[in-house]
XYZ file of C-alpha atoms in Angstrom:
443
model
C -5.336 36.300 -6.022
C -5.713 34.102 -2.720
C -2.018 34.331 -2.735
C -0.718 37.501 -3.968
C 2.371 37.498 -4.914
C 3.299 40.764 -5.956
C 6.547 42.477 -5.299
C 5.237 44.413 -3.054
C 3.855 41.953 -0.702
C 7.206 40.532 -0.495
C 9.187 42.863 0.527
C 5.665 43.302 3.343
C 7.001 40.857 4.637
C 9.591 41.233 6.013
C 8.143 43.252 8.345
C 6.355 40.318 9.800
C 7.743 37.977 12.140
C 7.189 34.273 12.290
C 5.089 34.259 15.029
C 2.692 36.091 13.247
C 2.467 34.818 10.207
C -0.716 32.622 10.666
C -2.392 35.097 11.829
C -1.333 37.800 9.501
C -2.963 38.052 5.151
C -1.566 35.871 2.385
C -1.184 38.649 0.685
C 2.037 39.090 3.309
C 3.204 35.206 2.738
C 4.557 35.578 -0.772
C 7.588 34.234 0.420
C 7.295 32.467 3.912
C 10.940 32.231 4.418
C 11.787 35.793 5.104
C 11.023 36.115 8.349
C 12.145 39.551 9.941
C 10.873 42.320 12.441
C 12.118 44.821 10.522
C 9.828 47.602 10.815
C 8.128 49.018 7.804
C 9.993 51.581 7.210
C 12.701 49.190 5.765
C 9.910 47.287 4.120
C 8.773 50.252 1.874
C 13.242 50.684 1.151
C 12.749 47.370 -0.537
C 10.745 47.559 -2.280
C 12.033 50.967 -4.357
C 15.646 48.773 -4.321
C 13.874 46.020 -5.823
C 12.124 47.956 -7.874
C 15.089 49.479 -8.935
C 16.408 46.919 -10.334
C 13.603 45.838 -12.264
C 14.308 49.432 -14.184
C 17.163 48.105 -16.127
C 15.875 44.956 -16.794
C 14.525 43.867 -19.867
C 12.061 41.514 -19.075
C 10.367 38.808 -21.196
C 7.608 40.686 -24.531
C 5.822 37.677 -24.034
C 5.284 38.436 -20.095
C 2.412 40.375 -18.397
C 3.162 42.833 -16.246
C 6.205 45.614 -16.118
C 7.695 45.012 -12.078
C 10.179 43.288 -12.040
C 8.964 39.150 -12.299
C 11.749 37.540 -9.535
C 8.658 36.960 -7.055
C 5.290 37.106 -9.036
C 5.791 36.125 -12.352
C 4.210 33.110 -13.039
C 1.328 33.867 -10.734
C 0.859 37.250 -12.693
C 1.091 35.324 -16.291
C -1.369 32.576 -14.650
C -3.866 34.905 -13.614
C -3.671 37.197 -16.809
C -4.245 34.117 -18.929
C -7.075 32.854 -16.885
C -9.192 36.572 -17.248
C -8.595 36.760 -21.301
C -10.035 33.321 -21.346
C -12.419 34.541 -19.069
C -13.336 37.976 -21.134
C -13.214 36.084 -24.167
C -10.204 36.958 -25.260
C -7.932 34.745 -26.491
C -4.398 34.458 -25.636
C -1.361 35.300 -27.855
C 0.919 32.015 -28.666
C 3.532 33.722 -27.136
C 2.230 34.147 -24.166
C 1.028 30.823 -23.550
C 4.291 29.146 -24.624
C 6.386 31.772 -21.985
C 4.637 30.417 -19.057
C 5.048 26.222 -19.872
C 7.945 27.713 -20.666
C 9.031 28.396 -16.727
C 8.493 24.444 -15.882
C 10.655 22.552 -14.681
C 11.394 19.016 -16.078
C 10.123 17.130 -12.834
C 6.825 19.449 -13.928
C 6.630 22.049 -10.443
C 6.761 25.454 -11.363
C 8.925 27.943 -9.364
C 7.661 31.850 -9.082
C 10.036 33.014 -12.221
C 12.657 31.272 -14.079
C 14.558 34.268 -15.193
C 16.366 31.471 -17.157
C 13.815 28.898 -18.506
C 16.744 26.646 -20.817
C 18.780 26.439 -17.160
C 18.309 24.018 -14.982
C 15.812 23.959 -12.035
C 17.711 23.496 -8.827
C 15.930 22.614 -6.218
C 17.866 23.838 -2.854
C 18.029 27.274 -4.113
C 14.345 26.992 -5.775
C 11.961 24.370 -4.384
C 9.130 23.914 -6.581
C 5.936 26.781 -5.317
C 2.893 24.648 -4.919
C 0.858 27.719 -5.663
C 2.775 29.086 -9.076
C 2.264 25.619 -9.980
C -0.774 25.088 -9.746
C -2.642 28.382 -10.927
C 0.068 27.537 -14.026
C -2.524 24.746 -14.672
C -5.328 26.783 -14.228
C -4.543 28.519 -16.510
C -2.849 26.451 -18.955
C -6.051 23.981 -18.523
C -8.767 27.267 -19.429
C -6.464 28.205 -22.833
C -6.291 24.553 -23.855
C -2.802 22.696 -25.850
C -0.884 22.497 -22.919
C -2.231 18.129 -22.166
C 1.660 17.207 -20.832
C 2.500 20.431 -19.105
C -1.124 20.007 -17.330
C -0.142 16.379 -16.649
C 3.320 17.494 -15.332
C 1.617 19.844 -13.156
C -0.721 17.798 -11.637
C 1.850 14.665 -10.700
C 4.764 16.311 -9.068
C 1.317 17.821 -6.720
C 0.750 15.207 -6.447
C 4.441 13.644 -5.354
C 4.719 16.975 -2.843
C 1.387 16.287 -0.420
C 1.912 16.127 2.798
C 0.373 12.902 5.180
C -2.804 15.507 6.746
C -3.711 15.475 2.677
C -2.120 18.892 1.720
C -0.292 21.453 0.615
C 1.859 24.145 1.839
C 4.382 25.991 -0.361
C 6.546 24.802 -0.734
C 7.412 21.018 -0.635
C 7.416 19.313 3.273
C 6.807 23.245 4.448
C 3.398 22.203 6.898
C 0.016 22.842 4.611
C -1.942 26.048 4.881
C -5.716 26.444 3.640
C -4.229 28.625 0.532
C -2.437 26.307 -0.524
C -4.154 23.696 -0.485
C -7.425 26.109 -2.093
C -4.890 26.620 -5.145
C -4.392 23.252 -5.456
C -7.465 22.165 -5.631
C -8.570 24.480 -7.547
C -6.266 23.390 -9.704
C -7.577 19.808 -10.164
C -10.536 21.210 -10.239
C -9.863 23.316 -13.191
C -8.272 20.539 -14.751
C -11.261 18.733 -14.617
C -10.109 16.606 -11.538
C -11.624 15.343 -8.534
C -9.609 16.784 -5.735
C -11.141 14.238 -3.200
C -9.774 10.756 -4.855
C -6.236 12.823 -4.280
C -5.302 11.842 -1.398
C -2.202 10.788 0.688
C -2.389 7.852 3.211
C -6.118 8.072 3.174
C -6.438 11.458 3.483
C -8.144 14.527 0.846
C -7.584 18.359 0.339
C -10.342 18.644 2.059
C -9.701 16.751 4.978
C -7.346 19.254 5.347
C -8.872 22.035 3.835
C -12.003 21.861 6.654
C -8.556 21.322 10.104
C -8.566 24.575 9.642
C -11.939 26.129 10.000
C -12.717 27.540 13.374
C -16.046 25.804 14.373
C -18.979 26.330 17.546
C -16.253 26.383 20.304
C -14.909 30.015 18.799
C -16.273 33.586 19.216
C -19.749 34.061 17.567
C -18.699 36.605 15.087
C -15.237 33.995 13.415
C -17.643 30.540 13.835
C -17.446 29.472 9.769
C -14.435 31.236 9.134
C -11.089 29.298 8.054
C -6.969 30.185 9.174
C -4.131 29.959 7.786
C -2.545 27.797 9.844
C -2.904 27.031 13.026
C -0.635 28.935 15.631
C 2.367 27.937 17.681
C -0.680 27.073 20.607
C -1.960 24.949 18.167
C -5.094 27.777 17.580
C -6.715 29.079 14.749
C -7.350 32.736 14.360
C -9.728 33.596 11.676
C -8.178 35.315 8.266
C -10.128 36.473 5.709
C -8.007 35.590 2.647
C -7.778 32.072 3.560
C -11.607 31.994 3.857
C -12.307 33.328 0.438
C -9.666 30.749 -0.814
C -11.514 27.768 1.224
C -14.604 28.878 0.249
C -14.184 29.158 -3.593
C -11.791 25.591 -3.228
C -14.896 23.993 -0.307
C -17.436 25.008 -3.805
C -14.769 22.814 -6.534
C -13.980 25.169 -7.851
C -10.943 27.265 -8.705
C -10.242 30.903 -9.565
C -11.705 31.019 -13.363
C -15.096 30.027 -11.691
C -18.383 30.033 -13.500
C -21.930 31.622 -12.183
C -24.054 29.179 -10.155
C -27.467 29.703 -8.950
C -28.464 32.080 -6.144
C -29.125 30.347 -3.136
C -29.692 32.098 0.577
C -26.344 32.276 2.747
C -26.122 29.168 5.550
C -24.004 30.018 8.900
C -22.695 27.647 10.597
C -25.385 25.745 12.772
C -24.396 25.651 16.412
C -26.312 25.301 19.909
C -27.234 21.715 20.659
C -27.162 18.471 18.330
C -25.673 20.253 16.209
C -22.357 20.276 16.246
C -20.470 17.328 17.142
C -17.911 18.743 16.682
C -16.373 17.452 14.038
C -14.981 18.901 10.535
C -18.048 19.696 7.879
C -18.570 18.654 4.017
C -17.247 20.799 2.071
C -20.199 22.616 0.797
C -21.269 22.267 4.510
C -17.756 24.605 5.102
C -18.588 26.584 2.234
C -21.355 27.773 3.197
C -20.537 28.899 6.957
C -17.216 30.072 5.731
C -18.878 32.116 3.200
C -22.059 33.341 5.948
C -19.153 34.411 7.805
C -17.337 36.705 4.743
C -20.250 38.157 4.402
C -20.734 39.130 7.652
C -17.359 40.972 7.371
C -17.980 42.112 3.857
C -21.515 44.044 5.369
C -20.342 45.591 8.634
C -16.915 46.922 6.815
C -19.376 48.841 4.244
C -19.082 45.592 1.601
C -15.280 45.385 1.699
C -12.365 43.392 3.371
C -10.000 45.830 5.169
C -6.135 45.390 4.547
C -4.113 43.673 7.479
C -0.883 44.448 5.838
C 1.761 46.361 8.089
C 1.124 49.874 7.333
C -2.178 49.265 5.077
C -3.917 48.903 8.809
C -7.638 49.216 8.397
C -7.345 49.764 4.767
C -9.551 49.202 1.862
C -8.250 45.679 1.356
C -9.491 45.804 -2.470
C -7.553 42.249 -4.366
C -9.536 40.709 -1.257
C -12.037 41.915 -1.303
C -12.076 40.783 -5.390
C -11.345 37.318 -4.079
C -14.302 37.153 -1.908
C -16.919 38.421 -4.941
C -15.408 35.091 -7.278
C -15.315 33.212 -3.612
C -19.429 34.116 -2.780
C -20.149 34.015 -6.460
C -18.710 30.167 -7.216
C -20.585 28.869 -3.376
C -24.085 29.954 -4.830
C -24.122 34.021 -3.111
C -24.619 35.861 -6.140
C -26.889 38.570 -4.119
C -24.159 39.517 -1.560
C -20.787 38.964 -4.124
C -22.520 41.493 -5.954
C -22.790 43.495 -3.738
C -19.104 44.165 -2.952
C -18.593 43.894 -7.143
C -20.811 47.362 -7.210
C -18.211 48.457 -3.857
C -14.889 46.948 -6.392
C -16.330 49.663 -9.322
C -17.092 52.803 -7.391
C -13.629 52.595 -5.669
C -11.640 51.223 -8.393
C -10.276 54.476 -9.005
C -8.639 54.549 -5.460
C -6.998 51.432 -6.148
C -3.030 52.123 -7.554
C -3.140 48.802 -8.839
C -5.890 48.978 -10.819
C -4.322 50.768 -13.564
C -1.951 48.746 -14.623
C -0.940 45.660 -12.431
C -2.587 42.450 -14.292
C -2.458 40.369 -10.803
C -4.962 43.356 -9.974
C -7.100 43.528 -12.734
C -7.302 39.537 -13.915
C -8.176 39.635 -10.096
C -10.840 42.095 -10.670
C -12.308 40.613 -13.546
C -12.169 37.100 -13.209
C -15.025 38.514 -9.764
C -16.550 39.996 -13.274
C -16.809 37.000 -14.336
C -17.767 34.214 -11.089
C -20.756 36.423 -11.253
C -21.860 36.481 -15.039
C -21.055 40.045 -15.575
C -18.516 41.059 -18.562
C -15.323 40.264 -17.880
C -13.609 42.640 -19.837
C -15.130 46.024 -17.852
C -16.695 46.896 -14.919
C -18.999 50.169 -14.774
C -17.297 51.662 -16.751
C -13.595 51.055 -15.835
C -12.366 48.646 -19.504
C -10.776 45.977 -17.773
C -9.499 44.529 -20.668
C -8.159 47.138 -22.023
C -6.423 47.910 -19.165
C -4.764 44.320 -19.372
C -3.920 44.162 -23.165
C -1.709 47.055 -22.064
C 0.017 45.660 -20.183
C 1.583 42.279 -22.289
C 0.659 41.142 -25.578
C -1.822 41.643 -27.735
C -4.494 38.686 -27.918
C -4.496 36.720 -30.733
C -8.265 37.661 -30.624
C -9.890 40.240 -29.372
C -14.169 39.286 -27.779
C -16.546 39.692 -30.585
C -13.663 38.683 -33.483
C -14.399 35.704 -35.690
C -10.951 33.245 -35.685
C -9.592 32.314 -39.113
C -11.211 29.718 -39.756
C -14.998 30.589 -38.944
C -14.250 33.590 -40.529
C -13.421 31.880 -43.974
C -16.344 29.406 -43.246
C -18.542 32.236 -43.172
C -17.034 33.887 -46.397
C -17.907 30.747 -47.705
C -21.412 30.518 -46.782
C -22.099 33.370 -47.805
C -20.420 35.613 -50.846
C -18.854 31.559 -51.851
C -22.621 30.554 -52.468
C -23.165 33.141 -54.775
C -20.585 32.547 -56.966
C -20.878 29.041 -57.282
C -24.328 29.553 -58.363
C -23.490 32.392 -60.794
C -20.783 29.653 -62.335
C -23.085 27.194 -62.623
C -25.848 30.050 -64.127
C -23.393 30.709 -66.914
C -22.766 26.883 -67.533
C -18.957 26.108 -65.783
C -20.728 24.172 -62.973
C -19.286 21.032 -64.669
C -16.239 19.128 -65.463
C -13.170 21.269 -64.839
C -15.236 24.276 -63.572
C -16.279 22.024 -60.786
C -13.116 20.785 -60.445
C -11.581 24.339 -59.831
C -15.070 25.850 -57.284
C -14.041 22.453 -55.005
C -10.427 23.511 -55.073
C -11.143 26.743 -54.271
C -13.219 25.673 -51.487
C -11.026 23.667 -49.296
C -7.888 26.334 -49.701
C -10.142 29.086 -48.139
C -11.446 26.941 -45.189
C -7.880 26.250 -44.873
C -6.427 29.663 -44.607
């Protein structure tokens, strides 16, 4: 998703120097503290080492995915639960409890806690705003975890920056992706993000400060930057733009289909631009128009900027763009990119068994009003389920209570009237029937 926390992405981050971070895709910002000029070959070796280290570990059976969860356990579990819910499946209770069990006492989540019983160490593993916000969205969607959601939102509020935004970890400068996922968390929990202020600044004040305006090149107007560069300038970043458009639309990852409307590019020219940040919905519209122009130029998909993959299709970011466009009311444009994903999905290695990747595509289908369980001939839900615990209920299956009630409404009715007809409906017979009915309904 918008800040994809995969082992590969973390390893790739080692190939970026700190000065390149603001312009790089969020896909390589899984661990902002990593800053080195290692070569792409070294990064590849790191990835292999991490995967090899995971081979000897027994992962929790409630966790989705088989790769080492050190850098993305909470993230990918959250995405998996959101996708299952979007597809109409009820996640296994143990999968939900695994996620809520990752929460620290202060309400925060880190990327992954191998020993949830151990006390969280803020110095070694500080709270992670992105993991926390993703967990909030997932737990709010599946229900039954109100206290965990409340504590997580309270922690996020406590680490809000003075500009109204959030950085990856407490105290770090705000960035568009972190601000966006936290906005999504508040929206998913039924809160109004614009009301979550610090020193009079809202999250949208921070978010719109990253948007390129009319003083930018024509092709970059309306785009969002991840963060300002060292020189204070903003550089267009498509991953950050997709995240910001979704947040500007007031939505989390599990976006619902909106009425389709025309794109509205950033208006520039005399009397149209006063240099002030746009309102959230206008900012989202301008970002969506930019995003669509980039998608259209590339044949309805986005391109990767990670070391060693420059210029190749970025499937995950394309799915992000679909969600953002659909959530902001641009379904026609979103469907073009979704069609590209459907045609090219088998070319993406992660689409086979990576839960976060599969979840991203499922949520993209859901946002456009489709059945999140599949895309064209690909059974996405089946693939996701194969990576973790079997859901408590699959789409189309009746919950235990609903099944009992239906049986009582059909066969039970025949039984009752038959007994009445044979004279057993009075006295003890009535008591027997009522008792039996209640017993069935309580199963």
